[in-house]
Amino acid sequence: MTDTPLIPLVIGNRILNEASDGVGRSFDPATGAVVAEYVRAGEAEVEMAVAAAREAFDNGPWRRMRPFERGRVLHRIGELMLARRDEIARKESTDSGKPLRDSYWEVDCSARFFEFYGGAADKLQGNSIPLGPDWSDWTVKEPVGVSLHIIPWNYPFQLIARGVAPALAAGCAVIIKPSADTPVTAYEFVKICQEAGLPEGLVNLVNGRGSLAGDLLARHRGVDQITFTGSVPTGERVLVAAASHAVPCNMELGGKSPQILFADADLDRALPLVAGGFLTHCGQVCNAGTRLFVERSVHDKVVERLHARISAMTLGAGIDDPDMGPLINKGHRQDVEAYYDVARKEGELLLGAELPSAPALADGAFVRPGLVVGADNATRIAREEIFGPILTVIPFDTAAEAVAGANDSPFGLVAGIHTTNIDKALGVGEKLRVGQVWINSFGVGLDVEFPFGGYKLSGYGREKGLEALAAYQQVKNIAIHHPMP
Ligand code: NAD
C-alpha cells in the first residue's frame, strides 16, 4: 500500500486506473520526491478516448444546448476553479516547481479564460453577404469537432484552460494530453468540468508518453483539430502527424524574445520588468525576454544594477514561494548548465557559474540565474531557446540597430520596449516581427482578452482573445437562390 496518489485516465464517464502503457511517476523538482503516479494510455485507451469524444460531439447534448446555456456551464467551471484556488495552486507548485504566487496566477488566469469564453459563447455570429437580387447568403460558425490539446509542463493548468475554454465555447469536444512531467492538476481540471455539469465525454484526459499516446492521438482520424503548445522539434512532429489526415493546427512554440532598453527609459520601472521577464518560473516561459538590447551609454549601469538585483535572489521550493524555484528536472538542468559553458566560450558569464550549494537545495533541480555580456546576437547563447534563467545583454547604438538585432532571430513571439519617447516606442514597435509588443511593460497579469501567438518558428494561430475562437470553428456558407416567380 502506498500513499502516492494515482492520476487516472478519464474517458467518457469512466475513470481508468489501469491502462496498456502502465504507470509513470511525476516528481517534485525541488526535492526529487514522487508527487504522483499516473496511468499511461496506449493504443487501446487512445481509441476509447477518441470514440468518447466523437460520441459526445456527434450525438451528445452540448451542441443542442443554447449557446447561453453553454456559457453558463463555462462560468461555473471558472467559479469552481476560484473556489478551489488554494488546493490547485499548491498541487501545481509541488508538481511543476513554480513559486506559489505564480501557481495562484495560473488558477486565476484559468478562471478568467472560462469567464471570458463563457461570455463569448452566445456571440459567435456569422455574416450576411450581399450577392445581389434574388439571392440570400449568410455564414454560420460551426464547431470544428473533436479538438486535441497537447500541453507542455511549464504552465500545465493554465495552458489547458487557455485552449479548452474557447474550444468548449465553440461547441467542440476535447481530449487533453498533459505533459508526462506534470500530470497532476490536469485531473483537477477534469474533475471541475464534471462537477460543473459538463456533459459526459466532452472533456477526456489522456495522460501518457508523448511519443506513444501523443503521437497516436495526433495521427488519429477521429481528431478534427490540434492545439499544440511545446517545443519546435515536437511541434514539427505533430505537424507531420496532423498532415497525415489533413487537420488544422494551432502551433504555440518557443521563443527567444528581445527586450529593447533605450537610455531615456525609467530604469526603476524597466529593470524589474527585464528581470521578471527572464526569471519567471526559472526562465521556463515561452515568451521569456532572454535577449536584452541596451543602448550603449547605459549598458554598464544596467548590467551593474541587474547583477545586484539577481545576486540577492532567494531560491527554494515552489511551495515556499521563493524568488525563484527549480527547473523542471535534473535532465533539464544539465541542458541549462551546458549553456553556461556555451556562454563562457561566446562571451563573459557574470553570474550563474555555480550550482546552489545550500543543503536544502541539494536534491532539487536548482540553478542560479545567468547574466551574459560580450556575446553578440549571432552567438548560440543569443539565438537558441534555453528555457532557463539566462539573459544575454547586447549593446546597441541606434534604434535601427536594435530593431535589426531583435528581428534577427529564428523566433518571433513577443518583444518589450522601454523608453520615455513615444515616437521611438511606436516606431520600433511597428517594425518588430513578433506577435505581441509590450511598451514599458512586459505582461499585464490576467491578460486573457488580447491575442497571443508567434511569427516564424514561434508558431502560428492565435490563443487568447476573441481571435482564439477561430481555431475551433468552421465557417459554413449558405446561399439561396430565390427568383421571384
Ligand atoms: P515538448 O515539446 O517536449 O512537449 C510538449 C507536449 O508534447 C508534451 O505533452 C509531450 O508529451 C508531447 N509530445 C512529445 N512528443 C510527442 C509526439 N511525437 N506527438 C505528440 N505529442 C508529443 O515541450 P515541453 O518541454 O513540455 O515544453 C517546453 C516548450 O514549450 C518550450 O519550447 C516552450 O517555449 C514551449 N511553450 C510554448 C508556449 C506558447 O504559448 N508559445 C507556452 C508554453 C510553452
XYZ file of C-alpha atoms and ligand atoms in Angstrom:
529
model
C 0.000 0.000 0.000
C 1.329 3.457 -0.868
C 0.053 6.979 -0.139
C 1.192 8.243 -3.527
C -1.873 9.478 -5.393
C -2.695 7.822 -8.716
C -3.865 10.056 -11.544
C -6.285 8.036 -13.660
C -7.365 8.461 -17.257
C -10.812 9.999 -17.645
C -12.558 8.822 -20.766
C -16.263 9.494 -21.195
C -17.786 8.738 -17.812
C -15.107 6.171 -16.985
C -12.203 6.573 -14.603
C -9.424 4.205 -15.668
C -6.893 3.232 -13.008
C -5.069 0.911 -15.390
C -4.068 1.199 -18.996
C -1.987 -0.559 -21.602
C 1.207 1.527 -21.180
C 1.491 1.013 -17.427
C 2.145 3.740 -14.886
C 4.506 6.733 -14.836
C 5.733 8.858 -11.949
C 5.829 12.592 -11.500
C 8.443 14.233 -9.249
C 8.707 17.394 -7.182
C 11.512 19.291 -8.952
C 12.570 20.878 -5.639
C 13.176 17.621 -3.774
C 13.071 14.774 -6.242
C 10.247 13.183 -4.197
C 7.485 11.340 -6.055
C 4.386 13.557 -6.193
C 2.065 11.211 -8.012
C 1.804 8.213 -10.229
C -0.201 8.458 -13.379
C -1.815 5.963 -15.678
C -0.297 5.969 -19.160
C -2.537 5.489 -22.150
C -1.566 3.206 -25.007
C -3.317 2.438 -28.249
C -6.449 0.903 -26.691
C -7.118 3.917 -24.476
C -6.425 6.381 -27.297
C -9.084 4.584 -29.344
C -11.504 4.779 -26.419
C -10.848 8.476 -25.832
C -11.352 9.446 -29.447
C -14.535 7.340 -29.598
C -15.856 9.001 -26.407
C -15.102 12.498 -27.692
C -16.640 11.729 -31.095
C -19.779 10.380 -29.493
C -20.062 13.418 -27.225
C -19.556 15.746 -30.160
C -21.714 13.962 -32.735
C -24.599 12.816 -30.536
C -24.213 14.450 -27.121
C -26.268 17.337 -25.733
C -23.576 20.061 -25.916
C -24.305 21.239 -29.444
C -28.038 21.050 -28.883
C -27.862 23.361 -25.879
C -28.498 27.017 -26.473
C -25.221 28.937 -26.578
C -26.030 30.957 -23.456
C -26.582 27.694 -21.568
C -23.140 26.509 -22.654
C -21.812 29.850 -21.442
C -23.343 29.298 -18.007
C -21.575 25.947 -17.631
C -18.279 27.588 -18.557
C -18.863 30.311 -15.976
C -19.494 27.611 -13.355
C -16.178 25.975 -14.236
C -14.428 29.320 -13.597
C -16.223 29.736 -10.265
C -15.222 26.240 -9.122
C -11.601 26.929 -10.032
C -11.584 30.016 -7.845
C -13.313 28.143 -5.023
C -10.516 25.536 -5.117
C -7.751 28.038 -5.880
C -5.553 27.222 -2.908
C -5.656 23.451 -3.313
C -4.932 23.565 -7.049
C -2.128 26.133 -6.689
C -0.387 24.040 -4.038
C -0.567 20.932 -6.182
C 0.740 22.905 -9.157
C 3.719 24.288 -7.244
C 4.666 20.844 -5.977
C 4.350 19.208 -9.379
C 5.934 21.931 -11.545
C 8.268 23.679 -9.070
C 6.973 27.178 -9.733
C 6.628 29.674 -6.860
C 3.229 29.595 -5.231
C 2.276 33.131 -6.355
C 2.718 32.007 -9.974
C 0.512 28.985 -9.365
C -2.197 31.233 -7.900
C -1.872 33.301 -11.060
C -2.324 30.126 -13.129
C -5.600 29.318 -11.399
C -6.860 32.909 -11.554
C -5.975 33.187 -15.211
C -7.645 29.851 -15.955
C -10.829 31.061 -14.292
C -10.634 34.243 -16.403
C -10.489 32.118 -19.577
C -13.728 30.426 -18.586
C -15.383 33.734 -17.705
C -14.229 35.323 -20.957
C -15.214 32.477 -23.279
C -18.360 31.756 -21.243
C -19.393 35.305 -22.121
C -18.463 34.783 -25.769
C -20.412 31.531 -26.244
C -23.612 33.309 -27.355
C -21.868 35.877 -29.570
C -20.366 33.633 -32.229
C -22.143 35.304 -35.099
C -21.799 34.835 -38.841
C -22.236 37.404 -41.628
C -24.825 38.148 -44.253
C -23.216 38.589 -47.640
C -24.753 40.695 -50.439
C -24.981 38.643 -53.648
C -27.467 40.917 -55.390
C -31.116 40.430 -56.380
C -32.742 37.048 -55.917
C -30.026 35.739 -53.628
C -29.649 35.452 -49.886
C -26.358 34.394 -48.440
C -25.044 34.029 -44.914
C -22.348 32.296 -42.965
C -22.707 30.235 -39.823
C -19.956 29.352 -37.388
C -19.923 25.662 -36.531
C -17.682 23.844 -34.046
C -14.710 22.169 -35.705
C -15.367 18.858 -33.898
C -13.001 16.868 -31.673
C -10.152 19.115 -30.575
C -6.889 17.649 -29.234
C -4.867 19.710 -26.723
C -1.228 18.701 -26.294
C 0.170 20.524 -23.257
C 3.737 21.270 -22.066
C 4.930 21.133 -18.450
C 5.591 24.797 -17.751
C 2.001 26.022 -17.200
C 0.064 22.753 -17.034
C -3.235 24.061 -15.636
C -3.402 27.441 -17.353
C -2.476 26.139 -20.805
C -5.257 23.561 -20.641
C -7.729 26.313 -19.772
C -6.359 28.610 -22.490
C -7.229 26.144 -25.249
C -10.117 24.170 -23.810
C -12.285 27.147 -22.791
C -12.637 28.574 -26.339
C -12.977 25.056 -27.783
C -15.910 24.302 -25.471
C -17.442 27.730 -26.082
C -17.386 26.991 -29.811
C -19.172 23.662 -29.159
C -16.277 21.226 -29.558
C -15.423 18.079 -27.586
C -11.845 17.875 -26.323
C -9.089 15.434 -25.483
C -6.337 16.678 -23.175
C -2.858 15.173 -23.354
C -0.797 16.694 -20.489
C 2.976 16.533 -20.242
C 4.400 13.426 -18.569
C 6.310 15.776 -16.203
C 3.181 17.465 -14.821
C 0.064 15.277 -14.863
C -1.404 16.329 -11.507
C -3.547 19.440 -11.992
C -4.988 18.262 -15.315
C -7.018 15.767 -13.293
C -8.269 18.584 -11.031
C -9.281 20.424 -14.193
C -11.335 17.495 -15.469
C -12.964 16.926 -12.080
C -14.070 20.556 -12.010
C -15.526 20.255 -15.515
C -17.555 17.251 -14.407
C -18.687 18.968 -11.214
C -19.827 21.991 -13.219
C -22.148 19.753 -15.236
C -20.254 19.449 -18.487
C -21.835 16.569 -20.422
C -20.099 13.207 -20.392
C -17.306 12.620 -22.894
C -16.853 16.289 -23.703
C -13.550 16.550 -21.847
C -11.291 13.484 -21.811
C -7.977 13.139 -20.012
C -5.314 11.011 -21.659
C -2.010 11.023 -19.821
C 0.855 9.147 -21.349
C 4.095 9.361 -23.232
C 4.250 11.949 -25.974
C 5.946 9.567 -28.368
C 3.162 6.988 -27.893
C -0.180 8.405 -26.705
C 0.555 11.909 -28.033
C 1.607 10.647 -31.436
C -1.317 8.207 -31.752
C -3.770 10.964 -30.859
C -2.246 13.452 -33.301
C -2.472 10.874 -36.119
C -5.985 9.738 -35.286
C -8.560 10.332 -37.985
C -11.230 10.875 -35.357
C -9.463 14.082 -34.263
C -10.517 17.173 -36.223
C -8.144 19.832 -34.909
C -4.967 20.054 -32.801
C -3.779 22.761 -30.423
C -0.152 22.094 -29.637
C 1.934 24.047 -27.141
C 5.506 22.922 -26.768
C 8.934 22.868 -28.342
C 9.744 23.343 -32.009
C 11.047 19.790 -32.673
C 7.971 18.166 -31.114
C 5.724 20.679 -32.860
C 7.225 19.681 -36.187
C 6.497 16.017 -35.447
C 2.915 16.876 -34.515
C 2.522 18.810 -37.763
C 3.622 15.755 -39.754
C 1.101 13.637 -37.843
C -1.616 16.232 -38.475
C -0.719 16.361 -42.162
C -1.330 12.606 -42.387
C -5.043 13.336 -42.039
C -5.081 16.991 -43.118
C -6.342 18.615 -39.919
C -5.655 22.210 -38.893
C -3.300 23.033 -36.031
C -2.682 25.903 -33.658
C 1.041 25.862 -33.001
C 2.354 27.675 -29.922
C 6.062 27.042 -29.913
C 9.188 28.531 -28.430
C 10.797 31.937 -28.295
C 13.921 33.995 -27.721
C 12.202 37.253 -27.039
C 14.020 40.603 -27.152
C 13.672 43.482 -24.737
C 14.942 46.830 -26.070
C 16.036 49.300 -23.433
C 16.767 52.882 -24.500
C 18.952 55.250 -22.465
C 15.947 57.518 -21.804
C 13.964 54.711 -20.089
C 12.941 54.962 -16.462
C 15.281 52.289 -15.104
C 13.411 51.918 -11.820
C 10.405 50.843 -13.826
C 12.183 48.962 -16.584
C 14.681 46.797 -14.698
C 12.168 44.850 -12.586
C 10.345 44.088 -15.851
C 13.565 42.987 -17.537
C 14.491 40.777 -14.562
C 10.991 39.310 -14.201
C 10.894 38.807 -17.963
C 13.643 36.188 -17.935
C 13.467 34.845 -14.351
C 9.774 34.000 -14.009
C 9.346 30.249 -13.475
C 13.133 29.901 -13.654
C 13.108 31.104 -17.255
C 10.840 28.260 -18.363
C 8.385 30.513 -20.134
C 7.856 30.565 -23.893
C 7.787 34.363 -24.019
C 10.728 34.886 -21.646
C 12.645 38.054 -22.569
C 16.077 36.462 -22.787
C 17.858 38.923 -25.093
C 18.321 42.424 -23.713
C 19.344 45.071 -26.239
C 20.628 48.061 -24.246
C 21.602 51.467 -25.588
C 25.380 51.561 -25.212
C 25.549 54.658 -22.983
C 23.651 52.867 -20.184
C 24.939 49.328 -20.815
C 27.356 49.172 -17.871
C 24.932 50.802 -15.449
C 22.138 48.418 -16.459
C 24.378 45.351 -16.136
C 25.558 46.501 -12.723
C 22.033 47.042 -11.438
C 20.766 43.742 -12.853
C 23.753 41.977 -11.311
C 22.972 43.408 -7.864
C 19.295 42.570 -8.174
C 19.795 38.997 -9.348
C 22.591 38.164 -6.876
C 20.229 38.875 -3.999
C 17.578 36.429 -5.146
C 16.449 33.533 -2.984
C 15.997 30.040 -4.363
C 13.677 27.468 -2.876
C 10.832 25.014 -3.328
C 7.870 26.489 -5.195
C 5.543 25.762 -2.304
C 7.622 28.154 -0.094
C 7.140 30.947 -2.661
C 10.815 31.886 -3.113
C 12.095 34.463 -5.619
C 12.851 31.578 -7.946
C 12.078 27.856 -7.893
C 13.905 24.959 -9.563
C 13.968 23.819 -13.180
C 11.537 21.061 -14.064
C 14.016 18.192 -13.577
C 17.704 17.355 -13.358
C 17.876 16.317 -17.008
C 16.783 19.796 -17.991
C 19.260 21.255 -15.508
C 22.058 19.503 -17.383
C 20.854 21.103 -20.618
C 20.770 24.547 -18.998
C 24.211 24.079 -17.421
C 25.606 23.225 -20.829
C 24.550 26.709 -21.914
C 26.604 28.219 -19.097
C 29.623 26.633 -20.818
C 28.458 27.997 -24.164
C 28.145 31.452 -22.554
C 31.706 31.267 -21.208
C 33.031 30.475 -24.680
C 30.967 33.063 -26.527
C 31.106 35.932 -24.043
C 31.506 36.564 -20.339
C 29.298 34.818 -17.786
C 28.913 37.283 -14.921
C 26.546 35.195 -12.837
C 25.300 31.641 -12.881
C 28.536 29.704 -12.933
C 27.984 27.801 -9.689
C 25.212 25.457 -8.732
C 23.449 26.389 -5.493
C 25.204 24.571 -2.660
C 22.782 25.001 0.288
C 21.838 21.571 1.737
C 18.127 22.384 1.432
C 18.574 22.682 -2.324
C 20.809 19.643 -2.813
C 18.139 17.272 -4.124
C 16.381 19.736 -6.398
C 16.962 20.858 -9.988
C 18.147 24.321 -8.951
C 20.390 26.642 -10.948
C 21.499 30.207 -10.399
C 20.399 32.814 -12.922
C 22.963 33.587 -15.626
C 23.914 37.039 -16.868
C 25.927 37.075 -20.087
C 27.730 40.054 -21.637
C 30.092 40.381 -24.576
C 28.275 37.840 -26.785
C 26.737 39.235 -29.948
C 23.399 38.374 -31.477
C 24.920 35.788 -33.829
C 26.031 33.503 -30.978
C 24.226 30.364 -29.876
C 23.583 31.853 -26.439
C 21.655 34.680 -28.140
C 19.831 32.556 -30.712
C 18.751 29.301 -29.066
C 15.828 28.845 -26.708
C 17.431 27.689 -23.450
C 14.292 27.511 -21.315
C 16.314 28.506 -18.275
C 17.129 31.778 -16.443
C 19.886 33.160 -18.691
C 19.901 36.713 -20.025
C 22.225 37.827 -22.825
C 22.872 41.584 -22.797
C 23.804 43.167 -26.127
C 24.641 46.866 -26.580
C 23.296 48.964 -29.499
C 23.906 52.484 -30.789
C 20.849 53.298 -32.910
C 17.183 52.335 -32.861
C 17.575 50.800 -36.323
C 20.361 48.573 -34.999
C 18.191 47.473 -32.067
C 15.305 46.601 -34.385
C 17.584 44.665 -36.734
C 19.032 42.703 -33.802
C 15.638 41.990 -32.265
C 14.286 40.728 -35.603
C 17.394 38.690 -36.367
C 16.114 35.569 -34.642
C 14.509 32.323 -35.735
C 11.683 33.126 -33.306
C 9.081 35.921 -33.140
C 6.882 35.537 -30.075
C 6.923 38.794 -28.045
C 9.113 41.875 -27.535
C 9.491 44.563 -24.870
C 10.411 48.214 -25.490
C 11.490 50.526 -22.675
C 11.647 54.245 -23.451
C 10.029 57.511 -22.423
C 9.920 58.665 -26.055
C 6.572 57.787 -27.620
C 7.737 58.212 -31.223
C 10.593 55.811 -30.600
C 8.308 53.312 -28.842
C 5.710 53.241 -31.604
C 8.242 53.398 -34.449
C 10.203 50.449 -33.079
C 7.060 48.502 -32.171
C 5.783 48.808 -35.725
C 8.930 47.216 -37.152
C 9.205 44.207 -34.827
C 8.257 40.845 -36.313
C 6.578 39.385 -33.224
C 3.049 38.524 -32.141
C 2.954 40.877 -29.131
C 4.746 44.131 -28.364
C 4.959 45.383 -24.781
C 5.814 49.053 -24.284
C 7.067 49.979 -20.802
C 5.510 46.732 -19.648
C 6.041 43.005 -20.012
C 2.805 41.154 -19.295
C -0.222 42.584 -17.536
C -1.302 39.713 -15.329
C -4.700 38.272 -16.119
C -4.423 39.169 -19.778
C -6.877 36.793 -21.464
C -8.525 39.439 -23.634
C -5.962 40.005 -26.362
C -4.440 37.557 -28.828
C -1.205 35.696 -28.220
C 0.908 33.773 -30.694
C 4.027 33.898 -32.770
C 5.712 34.710 -36.024
C 8.356 32.473 -37.593
C 9.424 29.413 -35.526
C 7.281 30.586 -32.605
C 4.348 29.027 -34.440
C 1.085 30.180 -35.903
C -2.542 30.634 -34.973
C -3.608 32.727 -32.016
C -4.578 31.800 -28.470
C -6.489 34.090 -26.131
C -8.852 36.902 -27.001
C -11.713 36.547 -29.456
C -9.164 35.566 -32.151
C -8.644 32.172 -30.445
C -12.201 31.107 -31.248
C -11.422 30.898 -34.964
C -9.324 27.751 -34.414
C -12.323 25.911 -33.017
C -14.851 26.914 -35.663
C -15.684 26.040 -39.230
C -17.332 28.683 -41.362
C -20.213 27.370 -43.420
C -21.687 29.490 -46.191
C -25.332 29.072 -47.121
C -26.608 30.573 -50.359
C -30.236 30.593 -51.508
C -31.384 31.468 -54.977
C -34.966 32.743 -54.798
C -36.006 34.412 -58.051
C -39.442 35.958 -57.729
C -41.983 33.775 -59.545
P 7.662 19.278 -25.549
O 7.620 19.706 -26.979
O 8.740 18.390 -25.104
O 6.291 18.546 -25.142
C 5.043 19.152 -25.314
C 3.969 18.092 -25.311
O 4.098 17.290 -26.481
C 4.010 17.127 -24.130
O 2.688 16.852 -23.693
C 4.610 15.886 -24.737
O 4.252 14.691 -24.050
C 4.003 15.919 -26.118
N 4.702 15.123 -27.141
C 6.003 14.754 -27.163
N 6.262 14.047 -28.285
C 5.111 13.989 -28.991
C 4.749 13.427 -30.244
N 5.633 12.767 -31.018
N 3.471 13.565 -30.670
C 2.567 14.238 -29.922
N 2.852 14.794 -28.721
C 4.115 14.669 -28.274
O 7.631 20.657 -24.736
P 7.891 20.868 -23.184
O 9.331 20.586 -22.923
O 6.844 20.152 -22.414
O 7.611 22.445 -23.039
C 8.576 23.412 -23.304
C 8.361 24.046 -24.677
O 7.036 24.552 -24.786
C 9.275 25.247 -24.891
O 9.832 25.198 -26.192
C 8.323 26.437 -24.785
O 8.742 27.585 -25.461
C 7.055 25.865 -25.326
N 5.891 26.648 -24.853
C 5.247 27.499 -25.727
C 4.170 28.286 -25.305
C 3.460 29.228 -26.254
O 2.346 29.612 -25.977
N 4.086 29.624 -27.353
C 3.737 28.180 -23.981
C 4.409 27.304 -23.113
C 5.477 26.536 -23.571
